[in-house]
């Protein structure tokens, strides 16, 4: 079961990092924060691999980690499918946003890509139950939340400011807003 979780975790990471992200986003350059995040994620991934190969893990933790990895990948792929034609920018891109997306997972949360990245690192923590992975979860959560706040600020300064402000009232940043379904009806 340890190997299965390792393989699923690696496939989740590789699908996001190598296949979709490189082809999906349309930034002219890669912001330095993204380059730093990529390097840090390689270190975190190496730690995850090492911990998964070094130790035997509790079956309950492994099953939970599998569920988290699958949820993370499903959310990511849903967001990618929803925004395929939108020409989204990479995190930390200083260019103004081109539109407000409100369909697919964006109907429930404003930053599904960032939520899926955080879920991935949570899956690594749950799989290994090692404090080192908590450090990576904390670091990558901070990076993704910072990117989300910067994007929100970009929307506030864009021609979409009023539309985005209304959108924020009905959706959570990284988790669905409780009671939002009733507000939208």
Short mmCIF file of N, CA, C and O in Angstrom, two decimals, residues 20-134:
data_model
loop_
_atom_site.label_atom_id
_atom_site.label_comp_id
_atom_site.label_asym_id
_atom_site.label_seq_id
_atom_site.Cartn_x
_atom_site.Cartn_y
_atom_site.Cartn_z
N UNK A 20 0.02 19.56 -17.20
CA UNK A 20 -1.01 20.58 -17.34
C UNK A 20 -0.46 21.99 -17.16
O UNK A 20 -0.69 22.86 -18.00
N UNK A 21 0.27 22.25 -16.09
CA UNK A 21 0.71 23.62 -15.80
C UNK A 21 1.57 24.19 -16.92
O UNK A 21 1.38 25.33 -17.34
N UNK A 22 2.45 23.41 -17.45
CA UNK A 22 3.33 23.92 -18.51
C UNK A 22 2.57 24.25 -19.79
O UNK A 22 3.02 25.08 -20.57
N UNK A 23 1.44 23.61 -20.02
CA UNK A 23 0.67 23.84 -21.24
C UNK A 23 -0.55 24.72 -21.01
O UNK A 23 -1.12 25.22 -21.97
N UNK A 24 -0.98 24.89 -19.80
CA UNK A 24 -2.26 25.52 -19.53
C UNK A 24 -2.17 27.04 -19.36
O UNK A 24 -3.05 27.76 -19.81
N UNK A 25 -1.15 27.51 -18.69
CA UNK A 25 -1.07 28.93 -18.36
C UNK A 25 -0.30 29.69 -19.42
O UNK A 25 0.61 29.15 -20.05
N UNK A 26 -0.64 30.97 -19.60
CA UNK A 26 -0.11 31.72 -20.75
C UNK A 26 0.72 32.94 -20.36
O UNK A 26 0.69 33.94 -21.06
N UNK A 27 1.45 32.87 -19.31
CA UNK A 27 2.29 34.01 -18.92
C UNK A 27 3.49 34.12 -19.87
O UNK A 27 4.03 33.12 -20.33
N UNK A 28 3.89 35.37 -20.13
CA UNK A 28 5.03 35.60 -21.01
C UNK A 28 6.33 35.13 -20.36
O UNK A 28 7.23 34.63 -21.05
N UNK A 29 6.43 35.28 -19.05
CA UNK A 29 7.62 34.83 -18.32
C UNK A 29 7.16 34.07 -17.07
O UNK A 29 6.01 34.16 -16.68
N UNK A 30 8.10 33.38 -16.47
CA UNK A 30 7.80 32.68 -15.22
C UNK A 30 8.25 33.57 -14.07
O UNK A 30 9.45 33.83 -13.92
N UNK A 31 7.30 34.07 -13.27
CA UNK A 31 7.68 34.95 -12.14
C UNK A 31 8.66 34.25 -11.19
O UNK A 31 8.63 33.03 -11.04
N UNK A 32 9.52 35.04 -10.57
CA UNK A 32 10.55 34.46 -9.69
C UNK A 32 9.95 33.67 -8.54
O UNK A 32 10.49 32.67 -8.11
N UNK A 33 8.78 34.10 -8.03
CA UNK A 33 8.12 33.36 -6.95
C UNK A 33 7.72 31.96 -7.41
O UNK A 33 7.80 31.00 -6.64
N UNK A 34 7.31 31.85 -8.66
CA UNK A 34 6.94 30.54 -9.21
C UNK A 34 8.19 29.69 -9.37
O UNK A 34 8.18 28.49 -9.04
N UNK A 35 9.27 30.27 -9.86
CA UNK A 35 10.54 29.52 -10.00
C UNK A 35 11.00 29.02 -8.64
O UNK A 35 11.42 27.87 -8.49
N UNK A 36 10.92 29.87 -7.61
CA UNK A 36 11.27 29.46 -6.25
C UNK A 36 10.37 28.32 -5.79
O UNK A 36 10.83 27.34 -5.21
N UNK A 37 9.06 28.45 -6.03
CA UNK A 37 8.10 27.42 -5.63
C UNK A 37 8.38 26.09 -6.31
O UNK A 37 8.24 25.03 -5.69
N UNK A 38 8.78 26.14 -7.57
CA UNK A 38 9.09 24.90 -8.29
C UNK A 38 10.29 24.21 -7.66
O UNK A 38 10.25 22.99 -7.40
N UNK A 39 11.33 24.97 -7.38
CA UNK A 39 12.53 24.38 -6.77
C UNK A 39 12.18 23.82 -5.38
O UNK A 39 12.56 22.69 -5.04
N UNK A 40 11.46 24.59 -4.59
CA UNK A 40 11.07 24.12 -3.26
C UNK A 40 10.19 22.88 -3.35
O UNK A 40 10.31 21.96 -2.52
N UNK A 41 9.32 22.82 -4.36
CA UNK A 41 8.45 21.64 -4.49
C UNK A 41 9.26 20.40 -4.86
O UNK A 41 8.91 19.29 -4.45
N UNK A 42 10.33 20.57 -5.61
CA UNK A 42 11.21 19.42 -5.91
C UNK A 42 11.83 18.88 -4.62
O UNK A 42 11.93 17.67 -4.43
N UNK A 43 12.23 19.79 -3.74
CA UNK A 43 12.80 19.38 -2.45
C UNK A 43 11.73 18.67 -1.63
O UNK A 43 11.98 17.61 -1.04
N UNK A 44 10.53 19.24 -1.58
CA UNK A 44 9.43 18.62 -0.85
C UNK A 44 9.06 17.27 -1.42
O UNK A 44 8.80 16.31 -0.67
N UNK A 45 9.06 17.16 -2.73
CA UNK A 45 8.74 15.88 -3.37
C UNK A 45 9.81 14.84 -3.05
O UNK A 45 9.48 13.68 -2.77
N UNK A 46 11.07 15.26 -3.06
CA UNK A 46 12.16 14.33 -2.70
C UNK A 46 11.99 13.85 -1.26
O UNK A 46 12.19 12.66 -0.97
N UNK A 47 11.60 14.75 -0.36
CA UNK A 47 11.37 14.36 1.03
C UNK A 47 10.21 13.38 1.13
O UNK A 47 10.29 12.38 1.86
N UNK A 48 9.15 13.63 0.39
CA UNK A 48 8.00 12.72 0.38
C UNK A 48 8.42 11.33 -0.11
O UNK A 48 8.08 10.32 0.52
N UNK A 49 9.15 11.28 -1.20
CA UNK A 49 9.61 10.00 -1.74
C UNK A 49 10.46 9.27 -0.71
O UNK A 49 10.26 8.07 -0.45
N UNK A 50 11.42 9.98 -0.13
CA UNK A 50 12.31 9.38 0.87
C UNK A 50 11.51 8.81 2.05
O UNK A 50 11.72 7.67 2.46
N UNK A 51 10.59 9.60 2.58
CA UNK A 51 9.80 9.16 3.74
C UNK A 51 8.88 7.99 3.39
O UNK A 51 8.66 7.10 4.22
N UNK A 52 8.36 7.98 2.19
CA UNK A 52 7.49 6.87 1.79
C UNK A 52 8.29 5.58 1.62
O UNK A 52 7.80 4.50 1.94
N UNK A 53 9.51 5.70 1.12
CA UNK A 53 10.34 4.51 0.91
C UNK A 53 11.00 4.04 2.20
O UNK A 53 11.25 2.84 2.38
N UNK A 54 11.27 4.97 3.11
CA UNK A 54 11.99 4.65 4.34
C UNK A 54 11.12 3.92 5.35
O UNK A 54 11.57 2.99 6.02
N UNK A 55 9.87 4.34 5.49
CA UNK A 55 9.03 3.86 6.59
C UNK A 55 7.84 3.06 6.08
O UNK A 55 7.42 3.19 4.94
N UNK A 56 7.30 2.25 6.98
CA UNK A 56 5.99 1.63 6.76
C UNK A 56 4.97 2.57 7.40
O UNK A 56 5.21 3.12 8.47
N UNK A 57 3.82 2.73 6.76
CA UNK A 57 2.83 3.69 7.23
C UNK A 57 1.52 2.99 7.57
O UNK A 57 1.20 1.94 7.02
N UNK A 58 0.79 3.60 8.46
CA UNK A 58 -0.50 3.05 8.90
C UNK A 58 -1.47 3.00 7.72
O UNK A 58 -1.57 3.96 6.95
N UNK A 59 -2.19 1.91 7.62
CA UNK A 59 -3.12 1.71 6.51
C UNK A 59 -4.19 2.79 6.47
O UNK A 59 -4.55 3.29 5.39
N UNK A 60 -4.68 3.21 7.62
CA UNK A 60 -5.71 4.26 7.65
C UNK A 60 -5.16 5.57 7.08
O UNK A 60 -5.85 6.27 6.33
N UNK A 61 -3.93 5.90 7.42
CA UNK A 61 -3.30 7.12 6.90
C UNK A 61 -3.11 7.01 5.39
O UNK A 61 -3.33 7.98 4.66
N UNK A 62 -2.73 5.85 4.92
CA UNK A 62 -2.50 5.66 3.50
C UNK A 62 -3.81 5.76 2.70
O UNK A 62 -3.85 6.38 1.64
N UNK A 63 -4.86 5.18 3.23
CA UNK A 63 -6.17 5.27 2.56
C UNK A 63 -6.64 6.72 2.52
O UNK A 63 -7.12 7.22 1.50
N UNK A 64 -6.49 7.42 3.64
CA UNK A 64 -6.87 8.83 3.69
C UNK A 64 -6.03 9.65 2.70
O UNK A 64 -6.56 10.52 1.99
N UNK A 65 -4.73 9.37 2.64
CA UNK A 65 -3.86 10.10 1.70
C UNK A 65 -4.27 9.84 0.26
O UNK A 65 -4.29 10.77 -0.55
N UNK A 66 -4.60 8.60 -0.06
CA UNK A 66 -5.08 8.29 -1.42
C UNK A 66 -6.31 9.12 -1.76
O UNK A 66 -6.40 9.69 -2.85
N UNK A 67 -7.25 9.18 -0.84
CA UNK A 67 -8.48 9.96 -1.07
C UNK A 67 -8.14 11.44 -1.28
O UNK A 67 -8.72 12.09 -2.16
N UNK A 68 -7.22 11.96 -0.50
CA UNK A 68 -6.83 13.37 -0.63
C UNK A 68 -6.13 13.61 -1.97
O UNK A 68 -6.41 14.61 -2.65
N UNK A 69 -5.23 12.72 -2.37
CA UNK A 69 -4.56 12.86 -3.66
C UNK A 69 -5.57 12.84 -4.81
O UNK A 69 -5.49 13.64 -5.74
N UNK A 70 -6.52 11.92 -4.75
CA UNK A 70 -7.54 11.83 -5.80
C UNK A 70 -8.39 13.10 -5.82
O UNK A 70 -8.66 13.66 -6.90
N UNK A 71 -8.78 13.59 -4.66
CA UNK A 71 -9.57 14.83 -4.59
C UNK A 71 -8.77 16.01 -5.14
O UNK A 71 -9.29 16.84 -5.89
N UNK A 72 -7.50 16.07 -4.79
CA UNK A 72 -6.61 17.13 -5.26
C UNK A 72 -6.52 17.12 -6.78
O UNK A 72 -6.66 18.15 -7.44
N UNK A 73 -6.29 15.94 -7.34
CA UNK A 73 -6.15 15.84 -8.79
C UNK A 73 -7.48 16.11 -9.49
O UNK A 73 -7.52 16.79 -10.53
N UNK A 74 -8.57 15.61 -8.94
CA UNK A 74 -9.89 15.85 -9.54
C UNK A 74 -10.21 17.34 -9.57
O UNK A 74 -10.67 17.86 -10.61
N UNK A 75 -9.96 18.04 -8.48
CA UNK A 75 -10.20 19.48 -8.43
C UNK A 75 -9.33 20.21 -9.44
O UNK A 75 -9.79 21.09 -10.17
N UNK A 76 -8.06 19.83 -9.51
CA UNK A 76 -7.13 20.45 -10.45
C UNK A 76 -7.59 20.25 -11.89
O UNK A 76 -7.64 21.21 -12.67
N UNK A 77 -7.93 19.02 -12.25
CA UNK A 77 -8.33 18.73 -13.63
C UNK A 77 -9.65 19.42 -13.97
O UNK A 77 -9.84 19.89 -15.10
N UNK A 78 -10.57 19.51 -13.01
CA UNK A 78 -11.83 20.21 -13.22
C UNK A 78 -11.56 21.69 -13.49
O UNK A 78 -12.13 22.29 -14.41
N UNK A 79 -10.68 22.29 -12.69
CA UNK A 79 -10.33 23.70 -12.90
C UNK A 79 -9.64 23.90 -14.25
O UNK A 79 -9.92 24.86 -14.97
N UNK A 80 -8.75 22.97 -14.62
CA UNK A 80 -8.05 23.08 -15.91
C UNK A 80 -9.04 22.95 -17.07
O UNK A 80 -8.96 23.72 -18.04
N UNK A 81 -9.96 22.02 -16.98
CA UNK A 81 -10.96 21.85 -18.04
C UNK A 81 -11.83 23.09 -18.15
O UNK A 81 -12.14 23.57 -19.25
N UNK A 82 -12.24 23.65 -17.02
CA UNK A 82 -13.10 24.83 -17.00
C UNK A 82 -12.42 26.04 -17.62
O UNK A 82 -13.07 26.86 -18.27
N UNK A 83 -11.11 26.16 -17.43
CA UNK A 83 -10.39 27.37 -17.86
C UNK A 83 -9.53 27.15 -19.10
O UNK A 83 -8.71 28.01 -19.44
N UNK A 84 -9.72 26.02 -19.77
CA UNK A 84 -8.87 25.68 -20.92
C UNK A 84 -8.76 26.82 -21.93
O UNK A 84 -7.68 27.11 -22.43
N UNK A 85 -9.84 27.49 -22.23
CA UNK A 85 -9.82 28.54 -23.25
C UNK A 85 -9.67 29.95 -22.67
O UNK A 85 -9.79 30.93 -23.39
N UNK A 86 -9.41 30.07 -21.39
CA UNK A 86 -9.39 31.39 -20.73
C UNK A 86 -8.04 32.07 -20.72
O UNK A 86 -7.93 33.23 -20.35
N UNK A 87 -6.96 31.37 -21.07
CA UNK A 87 -5.62 31.94 -21.07
C UNK A 87 -5.24 32.55 -19.72
O UNK A 87 -4.85 33.72 -19.62
N UNK A 88 -5.40 31.77 -18.68
CA UNK A 88 -5.04 32.23 -17.33
C UNK A 88 -3.54 32.44 -17.23
O UNK A 88 -2.75 31.81 -17.93
N UNK A 89 -3.17 33.31 -16.32
CA UNK A 89 -1.75 33.60 -16.06
C UNK A 89 -1.25 32.74 -14.91
O UNK A 89 -2.02 32.27 -14.09
N UNK A 90 0.07 32.59 -14.85
CA UNK A 90 0.69 31.90 -13.72
C UNK A 90 0.50 32.72 -12.45
O UNK A 90 0.27 33.94 -12.51
N UNK A 91 0.63 32.07 -11.33
CA UNK A 91 0.63 32.77 -10.05
C UNK A 91 1.71 33.85 -10.07
O UNK A 91 2.76 33.66 -10.68
N UNK A 92 1.44 34.95 -9.42
CA UNK A 92 2.37 36.07 -9.27
C UNK A 92 2.66 36.83 -10.57
O UNK A 92 3.53 37.67 -10.60
N UNK A 93 1.93 36.54 -11.63
CA UNK A 93 2.09 37.29 -12.88
C UNK A 93 1.54 38.68 -12.64
O UNK A 93 0.40 38.82 -12.19
N UNK A 94 2.31 39.74 -12.94
CA UNK A 94 1.83 41.10 -12.66
C UNK A 94 0.78 41.60 -13.65
O UNK A 94 0.14 42.62 -13.40
N UNK A 95 0.55 40.89 -14.74
CA UNK A 95 -0.42 41.33 -15.74
C UNK A 95 -1.84 41.27 -15.17
O UNK A 95 -2.18 40.37 -14.40
N UNK A 96 -2.68 42.20 -15.58
CA UNK A 96 -4.07 42.26 -15.11
C UNK A 96 -4.85 41.04 -15.57
O UNK A 96 -4.60 40.52 -16.64
N UNK A 97 -5.83 40.64 -14.77
CA UNK A 97 -6.66 39.50 -15.16
C UNK A 97 -7.51 39.82 -16.39
O UNK A 97 -7.86 40.98 -16.62
N UNK A 98 -7.82 38.77 -17.16
CA UNK A 98 -8.57 38.96 -18.39
C UNK A 98 -10.06 38.73 -18.26
O UNK A 98 -10.83 39.18 -19.11
N UNK A 99 -10.47 38.02 -17.21
CA UNK A 99 -11.90 37.76 -17.00
C UNK A 99 -12.11 37.14 -15.63
O UNK A 99 -11.16 36.70 -14.99
N UNK A 100 -13.37 37.11 -15.21
CA UNK A 100 -13.75 36.44 -13.97
C UNK A 100 -14.41 35.13 -14.38
O UNK A 100 -15.37 35.12 -15.14
N UNK A 101 -13.87 34.02 -13.90
CA UNK A 101 -14.43 32.71 -14.19
C UNK A 101 -15.35 32.34 -13.03
O UNK A 101 -14.94 32.40 -11.88
N UNK A 102 -16.58 31.94 -13.37
CA UNK A 102 -17.56 31.62 -12.32
C UNK A 102 -18.21 30.26 -12.52
O UNK A 102 -19.19 29.93 -11.88
N UNK A 103 -17.68 29.46 -13.44
CA UNK A 103 -18.25 28.15 -13.73
C UNK A 103 -17.33 27.04 -13.20
O UNK A 103 -16.23 27.32 -12.74
N UNK A 104 -17.80 25.81 -13.28
CA UNK A 104 -17.01 24.68 -12.80
C UNK A 104 -16.73 24.85 -11.31
O UNK A 104 -17.59 25.30 -10.56
N UNK A 105 -15.51 24.54 -10.88
CA UNK A 105 -15.20 24.67 -9.46
C UNK A 105 -15.19 26.12 -8.98
O UNK A 105 -15.35 26.39 -7.80
N UNK A 106 -15.06 27.06 -9.93
CA UNK A 106 -15.08 28.49 -9.58
C UNK A 106 -16.47 28.93 -9.11
O UNK A 106 -16.59 30.00 -8.55
N UNK A 107 -17.46 28.12 -9.35
CA UNK A 107 -18.80 28.40 -8.83
C UNK A 107 -18.81 28.28 -7.29
O UNK A 107 -19.63 28.90 -6.63
N UNK A 108 -17.88 27.50 -6.76
CA UNK A 108 -17.83 27.21 -5.32
C UNK A 108 -16.65 27.88 -4.61
O UNK A 108 -16.79 28.31 -3.48
N UNK A 109 -15.50 27.92 -5.28
CA UNK A 109 -14.31 28.55 -4.69
C UNK A 109 -13.59 29.39 -5.74
O UNK A 109 -13.62 29.07 -6.93
N UNK A 110 -12.95 30.44 -5.28
CA UNK A 110 -12.31 31.38 -6.21
C UNK A 110 -10.94 30.91 -6.69
O UNK A 110 -10.47 31.38 -7.73
N UNK A 111 -10.30 30.02 -5.96
CA UNK A 111 -8.94 29.61 -6.31
C UNK A 111 -8.78 28.09 -6.27
O UNK A 111 -8.03 27.55 -5.45
N UNK A 112 -9.46 27.37 -7.17
CA UNK A 112 -9.38 25.91 -7.11
C UNK A 112 -8.00 25.34 -7.41
O UNK A 112 -7.64 24.29 -6.86
N UNK A 113 -7.23 26.01 -8.26
CA UNK A 113 -5.87 25.50 -8.51
C UNK A 113 -5.06 25.52 -7.21
O UNK A 113 -4.43 24.53 -6.85
N UNK A 114 -5.08 26.65 -6.52
CA UNK A 114 -4.32 26.75 -5.27
C UNK A 114 -4.84 25.77 -4.23
O UNK A 114 -4.05 25.15 -3.51
N UNK A 115 -6.15 25.61 -4.16
CA UNK A 115 -6.72 24.64 -3.22
C UNK A 115 -6.22 23.23 -3.54
O UNK A 115 -5.88 22.46 -2.63
N UNK A 116 -6.13 22.90 -4.82
CA UNK A 116 -5.67 21.56 -5.19
C UNK A 116 -4.20 21.36 -4.84
O UNK A 116 -3.80 20.26 -4.43
N UNK A 117 -3.38 22.40 -4.97
CA UNK A 117 -1.97 22.28 -4.60
C UNK A 117 -1.83 22.05 -3.09
O UNK A 117 -1.04 21.22 -2.65
N UNK A 118 -2.60 22.80 -2.32
CA UNK A 118 -2.55 22.65 -0.86
C UNK A 118 -3.04 21.25 -0.46
O UNK A 118 -2.44 20.60 0.41
N UNK A 119 -4.08 20.77 -1.11
CA UNK A 119 -4.55 19.41 -0.84
C UNK A 119 -3.47 18.37 -1.12
O UNK A 119 -3.32 17.40 -0.38
N UNK A 120 -2.72 18.56 -2.19
CA UNK A 120 -1.63 17.62 -2.50
C UNK A 120 -0.65 17.52 -1.32
O UNK A 120 -0.30 16.43 -0.87
N UNK A 121 -0.22 18.68 -0.82
CA UNK A 121 0.76 18.67 0.28
C UNK A 121 0.13 18.13 1.56
O UNK A 121 0.80 17.47 2.35
N UNK A 122 -1.15 18.36 1.76
CA UNK A 122 -1.85 17.75 2.89
C UNK A 122 -1.83 16.23 2.75
O UNK A 122 -1.61 15.51 3.73
N UNK A 123 -2.04 15.74 1.54
CA UNK A 123 -1.96 14.30 1.30
C UNK A 123 -0.59 13.74 1.65
O UNK A 123 -0.48 12.64 2.22
N UNK A 124 0.45 14.49 1.35
CA UNK A 124 1.82 14.05 1.70
C UNK A 124 1.99 13.97 3.22
O UNK A 124 2.62 13.04 3.73
N UNK A 125 1.44 14.95 3.93
CA UNK A 125 1.50 14.93 5.40
C UNK A 125 0.76 13.72 5.95
O UNK A 125 1.27 12.98 6.80
N UNK A 126 -0.45 13.50 5.47
CA UNK A 126 -1.27 12.40 5.97
C UNK A 126 -0.62 11.06 5.66
O UNK A 126 -0.61 10.15 6.49
N UNK A 127 -0.03 10.92 4.47
CA UNK A 127 0.60 9.65 4.09
C UNK A 127 1.79 9.33 4.98
O UNK A 127 1.96 8.19 5.43
N UNK A 128 2.63 10.33 5.24
CA UNK A 128 3.89 10.07 5.96
C UNK A 128 3.77 10.27 7.47
O UNK A 128 4.54 9.69 8.23
N UNK A 129 2.83 11.11 7.89
CA UNK A 129 2.70 11.50 9.30
C UNK A 129 4.05 11.93 9.88
O UNK A 129 4.39 11.62 11.01
N UNK A 130 4.79 12.68 9.05
CA UNK A 130 6.12 13.14 9.46
C UNK A 130 6.11 14.66 9.60
O UNK A 130 5.59 15.36 8.71
N UNK A 131 6.69 15.20 10.67
CA UNK A 131 6.71 16.66 10.88
C UNK A 131 7.39 17.43 9.74
O UNK A 131 7.02 18.57 9.48
N UNK A 132 8.35 16.80 9.07
CA UNK A 132 9.01 17.48 7.96
C UNK A 132 8.00 17.85 6.87
O UNK A 132 8.06 18.94 6.30
N UNK A 133 7.06 16.97 6.61
CA UNK A 133 6.07 17.27 5.58
C UNK A 133 5.12 18.38 6.03
O UNK A 133 4.58 19.11 5.19
N UNK A 134 4.95 18.54 7.34
CA UNK A 134 4.17 19.68 7.84
C UNK A 134 4.84 21.00 7.47
O UNK A 134 4.15 21.99 7.19
#
